[in-house]
PDB file of C-alpha atoms in Angstrom:
ATOM      1  CA  UNK A   1     129.584  -7.927  28.189  1.00  0.00           C
ATOM      2  CA  UNK A   2     132.645  -9.435  29.771  1.00  0.00           C
ATOM      3  CA  UNK A   3     135.070  -7.057  31.423  1.00  0.00           C
ATOM      4  CA  UNK A   4     138.441  -7.488  33.036  1.00  0.00           C
ATOM      5  CA  UNK A   5     139.712  -4.943  35.537  1.00  0.00           C
ATOM      6  CA  UNK A   6     143.355  -4.577  36.420  1.00  0.00           C
ATOM      7  CA  UNK A   7     143.405  -2.556  39.570  1.00  0.00           C
ATOM      8  CA  UNK A   8     146.860  -1.025  39.228  1.00  0.00           C
ATOM      9  CA  UNK A   9     148.134   0.680  36.110  1.00  0.00           C
ATOM     10  CA  UNK A  10     151.704   0.863  37.404  1.00  0.00           C
ATOM     11  CA  UNK A  11     153.546  -1.175  40.011  1.00  0.00           C
ATOM     12  CA  UNK A  12     157.116  -0.178  40.909  1.00  0.00           C
ATOM     13  CA  UNK A  13     159.093  -2.610  43.060  1.00  0.00           C
ATOM     14  CA  UNK A  14     162.680  -3.245  44.032  1.00  0.00           C
ATOM     15  CA  UNK A  15     164.602  -6.231  42.777  1.00  0.00           C
ATOM     16  CA  UNK A  16     164.109  -9.430  44.837  1.00  0.00           C
ATOM     17  CA  UNK A  17     160.925  -8.050  46.434  1.00  0.00           C
ATOM     18  CA  UNK A  18     157.615  -9.924  46.124  1.00  0.00           C
ATOM     19  CA  UNK A  19     154.956  -8.566  43.804  1.00  0.00           C
ATOM     20  CA  UNK A  20     151.220  -8.986  43.273  1.00  0.00           C
ATOM     21  CA  UNK A  21     149.389  -7.717  40.207  1.00  0.00           C
ATOM     22  CA  UNK A  22     145.651  -7.583  40.769  1.00  0.00           C
ATOM     23  CA  UNK A  23     142.934  -8.647  38.355  1.00  0.00           C
ATOM     24  CA  UNK A  24     139.164  -8.942  38.686  1.00  0.00           C
ATOM     25  CA  UNK A  25     137.043 -10.643  36.043  1.00  0.00           C
ATOM     26  CA  UNK A  26     133.385 -10.840  35.085  1.00  0.00           C
ATOM     27  CA  UNK A  27     131.561 -13.710  36.679  1.00  0.00           C
ATOM     28  CA  UNK A  28     130.441 -16.319  34.174  1.00  0.00           C
ATOM     29  CA  UNK A  29     129.250 -19.905  34.105  1.00  0.00           C
ATOM     30  CA  UNK A  30     132.547 -21.122  32.718  1.00  0.00           C
ATOM     31  CA  UNK A  31     135.622 -19.021  33.141  1.00  0.00           C
ATOM     32  CA  UNK A  32     138.951 -19.322  31.421  1.00  0.00           C
ATOM     33  CA  UNK A  33     141.519 -16.829  32.689  1.00  0.00           C
ATOM     34  CA  UNK A  34     144.962 -15.880  31.471  1.00  0.00           C
ATOM     35  CA  UNK A  35     147.939 -13.708  32.238  1.00  0.00           C
ATOM     36  CA  UNK A  36     150.111 -12.456  29.390  1.00  0.00           C
ATOM     37  CA  UNK A  37     153.355 -10.487  29.455  1.00  0.00           C
ATOM     38  CA  UNK A  38     154.391  -7.981  26.810  1.00  0.00           C
ATOM     39  CA  UNK A  39     157.951  -6.734  26.516  1.00  0.00           C
ATOM     40  CA  UNK A  40     158.590  -3.493  24.604  1.00  0.00           C
ATOM     41  CA  UNK A  41     157.902  -3.775  20.877  1.00  0.00           C
ATOM     42  CA  UNK A  42     156.957  -7.406  21.176  1.00  0.00           C
ATOM     43  CA  UNK A  43     153.782  -9.468  21.061  1.00  0.00           C
ATOM     44  CA  UNK A  44     152.061 -11.112  23.980  1.00  0.00           C
ATOM     45  CA  UNK A  45     153.557 -14.136  25.692  1.00  0.00           C
ATOM     46  CA  UNK A  46     151.402 -16.456  27.780  1.00  0.00           C
ATOM     47  CA  UNK A  47     152.510 -16.647  31.413  1.00  0.00           C
ATOM     48  CA  UNK A  48     149.826 -18.961  32.733  1.00  0.00           C
ATOM     49  CA  UNK A  49     146.192 -19.934  32.384  1.00  0.00           C
ATOM     50  CA  UNK A  50     143.342 -21.242  34.486  1.00  0.00           C
ATOM     51  CA  UNK A  51     140.876 -23.558  32.791  1.00  0.00           C
ATOM     52  CA  UNK A  52     139.651 -25.742  35.657  1.00  0.00           C
ATOM     53  CA  UNK A  53     140.927 -27.776  38.581  1.00  0.00           C
ATOM     54  CA  UNK A  54     143.394 -26.461  41.124  1.00  0.00           C
ATOM     55  CA  UNK A  55     142.857 -22.814  41.938  1.00  0.00           C
ATOM     56  CA  UNK A  56     146.589 -22.192  42.220  1.00  0.00           C
ATOM     57  CA  UNK A  57     148.161 -22.041  38.798  1.00  0.00           C
ATOM     58  CA  UNK A  58     151.899 -22.024  38.208  1.00  0.00           C
ATOM     59  CA  UNK A  59     153.365 -20.464  35.121  1.00  0.00           C
ATOM     60  CA  UNK A  60     156.651 -19.620  33.509  1.00  0.00           C
ATOM     61  CA  UNK A  61     159.391 -17.435  34.978  1.00  0.00           C
ATOM     62  CA  UNK A  62     158.345 -18.215  38.568  1.00  0.00           C
ATOM     63  CA  UNK A  63     154.917 -16.567  38.337  1.00  0.00           C
ATOM     64  CA  UNK A  64     151.770 -18.018  39.818  1.00  0.00           C
ATOM     65  CA  UNK A  65     148.137 -16.934  40.092  1.00  0.00           C
ATOM     66  CA  UNK A  66     145.216 -17.884  42.276  1.00  0.00           C
ATOM     67  CA  UNK A  67     141.678 -18.232  41.002  1.00  0.00           C
ATOM     68  CA  UNK A  68     139.190 -16.965  43.584  1.00  0.00           C
ATOM     69  CA  UNK A  69     135.615 -17.502  42.501  1.00  0.00           C
ATOM     70  CA  UNK A  70     133.966 -15.793  45.465  1.00  0.00           C
ATOM     71  CA  UNK A  71     135.970 -12.623  44.891  1.00  0.00           C
ATOM     72  CA  UNK A  72     136.058 -12.980  41.066  1.00  0.00           C
ATOM     73  CA  UNK A  73     139.780 -12.385  41.220  1.00  0.00           C
ATOM     74  CA  UNK A  74     142.820 -13.855  39.504  1.00  0.00           C
ATOM     75  CA  UNK A  75     145.822 -12.080  41.004  1.00  0.00           C
ATOM     76  CA  UNK A  76     149.326 -12.716  39.690  1.00  0.00           C
ATOM     77  CA  UNK A  77     152.195 -13.167  42.137  1.00  0.00           C
ATOM     78  CA  UNK A  78     155.929 -13.688  42.184  1.00  0.00           C
ATOM     79  CA  UNK A  79     157.878 -14.113  45.423  1.00  0.00           C
ATOM     80  CA  UNK A  80     161.064 -12.452  44.175  1.00  0.00           C
ATOM     81  CA  UNK A  81     161.262 -10.314  41.041  1.00  0.00           C
ATOM     82  CA  UNK A  82     164.193  -9.651  38.729  1.00  0.00           C
ATOM     83  CA  UNK A  83     165.083  -6.620  36.654  1.00  0.00           C
ATOM     84  CA  UNK A  84     164.163  -8.693  33.590  1.00  0.00           C
ATOM     85  CA  UNK A  85     160.546  -8.936  34.798  1.00  0.00           C
ATOM     86  CA  UNK A  86     160.037  -5.286  33.871  1.00  0.00           C
ATOM     87  CA  UNK A  87     157.209  -5.378  31.303  1.00  0.00           C
ATOM     88  CA  UNK A  88     153.491  -4.814  30.753  1.00  0.00           C
ATOM     89  CA  UNK A  89     151.231  -7.541  32.144  1.00  0.00           C
ATOM     90  CA  UNK A  90     147.728  -8.246  30.878  1.00  0.00           C
ATOM     91  CA  UNK A  91     144.985 -10.250  32.485  1.00  0.00           C
ATOM     92  CA  UNK A  92     142.450 -11.750  30.077  1.00  0.00           C
ATOM     93  CA  UNK A  93     139.231 -13.734  30.076  1.00  0.00           C
ATOM     94  CA  UNK A  94     137.650 -15.736  27.307  1.00  0.00           C
ATOM     95  CA  UNK A  95     134.296 -14.539  26.075  1.00  0.00           C
ATOM     96  CA  UNK A  96     132.969 -16.865  23.430  1.00  0.00           C
ATOM     97  CA  UNK A  97     135.517 -16.966  20.646  1.00  0.00           C
ATOM     98  CA  UNK A  98     137.566 -14.032  21.856  1.00  0.00           C
ATOM     99  CA  UNK A  99     139.885 -12.930  24.630  1.00  0.00           C
ATOM    100  CA  UNK A 100     138.889  -9.834  26.570  1.00  0.00           C
ATOM    101  CA  UNK A 101     141.897  -8.050  28.033  1.00  0.00           C
ATOM    102  CA  UNK A 102     142.352  -5.704  30.929  1.00  0.00           C
ATOM    103  CA  UNK A 103     144.050  -2.356  30.491  1.00  0.00           C
ATOM    104  CA  UNK A 104     147.402  -3.705  31.601  1.00  0.00           C
ATOM    105  CA  UNK A 105     149.757  -3.192  34.525  1.00  0.00           C
ATOM    106  CA  UNK A 106     153.246  -1.841  33.965  1.00  0.00           C
ATOM    107  CA  UNK A 107     155.628  -3.622  36.319  1.00  0.00           C
ATOM    108  CA  UNK A 108     158.903  -1.793  36.805  1.00  0.00           C
ATOM    109  CA  UNK A 109     161.616  -3.533  38.777  1.00  0.00           C
ATOM    110  CA  UNK A 110     164.272  -1.189  40.118  1.00  0.00           C
ATOM    111  CA  UNK A 111     167.742  -2.165  41.318  1.00  0.00           C
TER     112      UNK A 111
ATOM    113  CA  UNK B   1     156.846 -21.687  10.837  1.00  0.00           C
ATOM    114  CA  UNK B   2     157.720 -21.799  14.487  1.00  0.00           C
ATOM    115  CA  UNK B   3     155.715 -18.745  15.412  1.00  0.00           C
ATOM    116  CA  UNK B   4     153.167 -16.254  14.139  1.00  0.00           C
ATOM    117  CA  UNK B   5     154.787 -13.911  11.666  1.00  0.00           C
ATOM    118  CA  UNK B   6     153.464 -10.431  10.937  1.00  0.00           C
ATOM    119  CA  UNK B   7     154.597  -7.986   8.301  1.00  0.00           C
ATOM    120  CA  UNK B   8     155.497  -5.242   8.039  1.00  0.00           C
ATOM    121  CA  UNK B   9     156.706  -4.607  11.584  1.00  0.00           C
ATOM    122  CA  UNK B  10     156.260  -0.871  11.128  1.00  0.00           C
ATOM    123  CA  UNK B  11     154.102   1.044   8.694  1.00  0.00           C
ATOM    124  CA  UNK B  12     153.749   4.791   8.291  1.00  0.00           C
ATOM    125  CA  UNK B  13     150.794   5.839   6.175  1.00  0.00           C
ATOM    126  CA  UNK B  14     149.554   9.218   5.108  1.00  0.00           C
ATOM    127  CA  UNK B  15     145.996   9.977   6.069  1.00  0.00           C
ATOM    128  CA  UNK B  16     143.684   8.653   3.388  1.00  0.00           C
ATOM    129  CA  UNK B  17     146.067   5.963   2.200  1.00  0.00           C
ATOM    130  CA  UNK B  18     145.061   2.286   2.107  1.00  0.00           C
ATOM    131  CA  UNK B  19     147.200  -0.249   4.000  1.00  0.00           C
ATOM    132  CA  UNK B  20     147.424  -4.024   4.114  1.00  0.00           C
ATOM    133  CA  UNK B  21     148.813  -5.918   7.081  1.00  0.00           C
ATOM    134  CA  UNK B  22     149.809  -9.534   6.773  1.00  0.00           C
ATOM    135  CA  UNK B  23     149.665 -12.390   9.263  1.00  0.00           C
ATOM    136  CA  UNK B  24     151.250 -15.777   8.707  1.00  0.00           C
ATOM    137  CA  UNK B  25     149.955 -18.108  11.449  1.00  0.00           C
ATOM    138  CA  UNK B  26     151.509 -21.266  12.795  1.00  0.00           C
ATOM    139  CA  UNK B  27     151.072 -24.041  10.275  1.00  0.00           C
ATOM    140  CA  UNK B  28     147.971 -26.114  11.007  1.00  0.00           C
ATOM    141  CA  UNK B  29     146.383 -23.589  13.325  1.00  0.00           C
ATOM    142  CA  UNK B  30     142.679 -23.466  12.603  1.00  0.00           C
ATOM    143  CA  UNK B  31     141.769 -20.279  14.422  1.00  0.00           C
ATOM    144  CA  UNK B  32     143.136 -16.827  13.645  1.00  0.00           C
ATOM    145  CA  UNK B  33     142.412 -13.588  15.463  1.00  0.00           C
ATOM    146  CA  UNK B  34     143.156  -9.913  14.876  1.00  0.00           C
ATOM    147  CA  UNK B  35     143.453  -7.451  17.746  1.00  0.00           C
ATOM    148  CA  UNK B  36     144.051  -3.713  17.839  1.00  0.00           C
ATOM    149  CA  UNK B  37     146.177  -2.277  20.643  1.00  0.00           C
ATOM    150  CA  UNK B  38     146.172   1.466  21.071  1.00  0.00           C
ATOM    151  CA  UNK B  39     149.012   3.108  22.977  1.00  0.00           C
ATOM    152  CA  UNK B  40     148.779   2.356  26.691  1.00  0.00           C
ATOM    153  CA  UNK B  41     145.729   0.115  26.277  1.00  0.00           C
ATOM    154  CA  UNK B  42     144.998  -3.566  26.288  1.00  0.00           C
ATOM    155  CA  UNK B  43     144.373  -5.344  22.995  1.00  0.00           C
ATOM    156  CA  UNK B  44     140.846  -5.056  21.606  1.00  0.00           C
ATOM    157  CA  UNK B  45     139.279  -7.822  19.533  1.00  0.00           C
ATOM    158  CA  UNK B  46     138.717  -7.073  15.851  1.00  0.00           C
ATOM    159  CA  UNK B  47     137.828 -10.298  14.089  1.00  0.00           C
ATOM    160  CA  UNK B  48     138.129 -14.077  14.136  1.00  0.00           C
ATOM    161  CA  UNK B  49     138.523 -16.774  11.488  1.00  0.00           C
ATOM    162  CA  UNK B  50     138.094 -20.486  11.673  1.00  0.00           C
ATOM    163  CA  UNK B  51     139.937 -21.782   8.632  1.00  0.00           C
ATOM    164  CA  UNK B  52     138.785 -19.507   5.783  1.00  0.00           C
ATOM    165  CA  UNK B  53     135.461 -18.598   7.383  1.00  0.00           C
ATOM    166  CA  UNK B  54     135.202 -15.255   9.144  1.00  0.00           C
ATOM    167  CA  UNK B  55     132.972 -16.205  12.047  1.00  0.00           C
ATOM    168  CA  UNK B  56     133.055 -12.974  14.024  1.00  0.00           C
ATOM    169  CA  UNK B  57     133.811  -9.493  12.725  1.00  0.00           C
ATOM    170  CA  UNK B  58     131.908  -7.593  15.351  1.00  0.00           C
ATOM    171  CA  UNK B  59     135.031  -5.834  16.616  1.00  0.00           C
ATOM    172  CA  UNK B  60     135.903  -4.117  13.333  1.00  0.00           C
ATOM    173  CA  UNK B  61     135.503  -0.396  14.121  1.00  0.00           C
ATOM    174  CA  UNK B  62     134.163   0.679  10.743  1.00  0.00           C
ATOM    175  CA  UNK B  63     133.514  -0.477   7.200  1.00  0.00           C
ATOM    176  CA  UNK B  64     136.976   0.828   6.314  1.00  0.00           C
ATOM    177  CA  UNK B  65     138.375  -2.290   7.994  1.00  0.00           C
ATOM    178  CA  UNK B  66     138.317  -5.552   6.099  1.00  0.00           C
ATOM    179  CA  UNK B  67     139.978  -8.895   6.804  1.00  0.00           C
ATOM    180  CA  UNK B  68     140.338 -12.042   4.752  1.00  0.00           C
ATOM    181  CA  UNK B  69     141.870 -15.489   4.964  1.00  0.00           C
ATOM    182  CA  UNK B  70     141.060 -16.981   1.582  1.00  0.00           C
ATOM    183  CA  UNK B  71     142.904 -20.291   1.862  1.00  0.00           C
ATOM    184  CA  UNK B  72     142.627 -20.781   5.585  1.00  0.00           C
ATOM    185  CA  UNK B  73     146.237 -19.906   6.329  1.00  0.00           C
ATOM    186  CA  UNK B  74     147.675 -16.416   5.688  1.00  0.00           C
ATOM    187  CA  UNK B  75     145.397 -13.538   6.618  1.00  0.00           C
ATOM    188  CA  UNK B  76     145.379  -9.907   5.548  1.00  0.00           C
ATOM    189  CA  UNK B  77     143.868  -7.003   7.440  1.00  0.00           C
ATOM    190  CA  UNK B  78     143.133  -4.094   5.139  1.00  0.00           C
ATOM    191  CA  UNK B  79     142.351  -0.577   6.239  1.00  0.00           C
ATOM    192  CA  UNK B  80     141.011   1.816   3.632  1.00  0.00           C
ATOM    193  CA  UNK B  81     141.328   5.596   3.765  1.00  0.00           C
ATOM    194  CA  UNK B  82     143.363   5.497   6.972  1.00  0.00           C
ATOM    195  CA  UNK B  83     142.706   8.074   9.665  1.00  0.00           C
ATOM    196  CA  UNK B  84     144.830   9.180  12.592  1.00  0.00           C
ATOM    197  CA  UNK B  85     142.723   7.225  15.071  1.00  0.00           C
ATOM    198  CA  UNK B  86     143.735   4.041  13.247  1.00  0.00           C
ATOM    199  CA  UNK B  87     147.259   4.449  14.619  1.00  0.00           C
ATOM    200  CA  UNK B  88     147.867   1.422  16.826  1.00  0.00           C
ATOM    201  CA  UNK B  89     149.636  -1.905  17.006  1.00  0.00           C
ATOM    202  CA  UNK B  90     147.754  -4.613  15.167  1.00  0.00           C
ATOM    203  CA  UNK B  91     148.279  -8.043  16.688  1.00  0.00           C
ATOM    204  CA  UNK B  92     147.543 -11.361  15.081  1.00  0.00           C
ATOM    205  CA  UNK B  93     147.134 -14.592  17.036  1.00  0.00           C
ATOM    206  CA  UNK B  94     146.542 -18.166  15.999  1.00  0.00           C
ATOM    207  CA  UNK B  95     145.337 -21.227  17.827  1.00  0.00           C
ATOM    208  CA  UNK B  96     145.094 -24.913  17.086  1.00  0.00           C
ATOM    209  CA  UNK B  97     141.482 -24.804  18.185  1.00  0.00           C
ATOM    210  CA  UNK B  98     139.122 -22.601  20.162  1.00  0.00           C
ATOM    211  CA  UNK B  99     139.400 -24.301  23.476  1.00  0.00           C
ATOM    212  CA  UNK B 100     141.781 -23.496  26.274  1.00  0.00           C
ATOM    213  CA  UNK B 101     142.981 -20.185  24.963  1.00  0.00           C
ATOM    214  CA  UNK B 102     146.193 -21.561  23.564  1.00  0.00           C
ATOM    215  CA  UNK B 103     146.729 -18.495  21.411  1.00  0.00           C
ATOM    216  CA  UNK B 104     150.148 -17.618  20.058  1.00  0.00           C
ATOM    217  CA  UNK B 105     150.591 -13.950  19.275  1.00  0.00           C
ATOM    218  CA  UNK B 106     152.769 -12.375  16.631  1.00  0.00           C
ATOM    219  CA  UNK B 107     154.973  -9.365  17.336  1.00  0.00           C
ATOM    220  CA  UNK B 108     152.465  -7.041  15.744  1.00  0.00           C
ATOM    221  CA  UNK B 109     152.480  -4.305  13.120  1.00  0.00           C
ATOM    222  CA  UNK B 110     152.807  -0.772  14.433  1.00  0.00           C
ATOM    223  CA  UNK B 111     150.751   1.499  12.185  1.00  0.00           C
ATOM    224  CA  UNK B 112     151.284   5.236  12.373  1.00  0.00           C
ATOM    225  CA  UNK B 113     148.979   7.455  10.346  1.00  0.00           C
ATOM    226  CA  UNK B 114     150.352  10.947   9.729  1.00  0.00           C
TER     227      UNK B 114
END
């Protein structure tokens, strides 16, 4: 079965600092990978996705992620975070007709 | 509509009560998914429809859970004889097709069983 591992359950950072949220996925013949953000009491919003092609994927709100096949990783990065980036972030992988999610990483940006 | 609409936003049910959760997907979206998100966890797959056909219900935790999409648009997730462990946020997502993971999620229904 597919599994997605988010290596950090909580990541506190200061405003304007860089951040990396780590994600490892299950190796598969074809891999589609995603990062979603969830603000309190809201649904999931797609940040970015990797389907094929360039291993560096740029998303919304200044986030980017790098697909690394040899390390089966898909880490999310932002060079300078804002208070408004405080939210839960989920890494996900397609598995047939479904998305398999990681447990989530709570990013807290402090002033 | 512009997005995926779920109702109610919040539901409190007494243990043993039946509940029905509604999902109104984006117009024209073929695929519809239900996920269950327990507190502090990632969403877990429940079931998937392509138009009116339920193609995968392997994630439904018990036979108390039932989902339908009779006309290939609005879907209802029904939980019979609710139990405390059913307390969670139930998320609905729709997609134009299966490829590329272009899912749009609704805001969810928070179910609390007391």
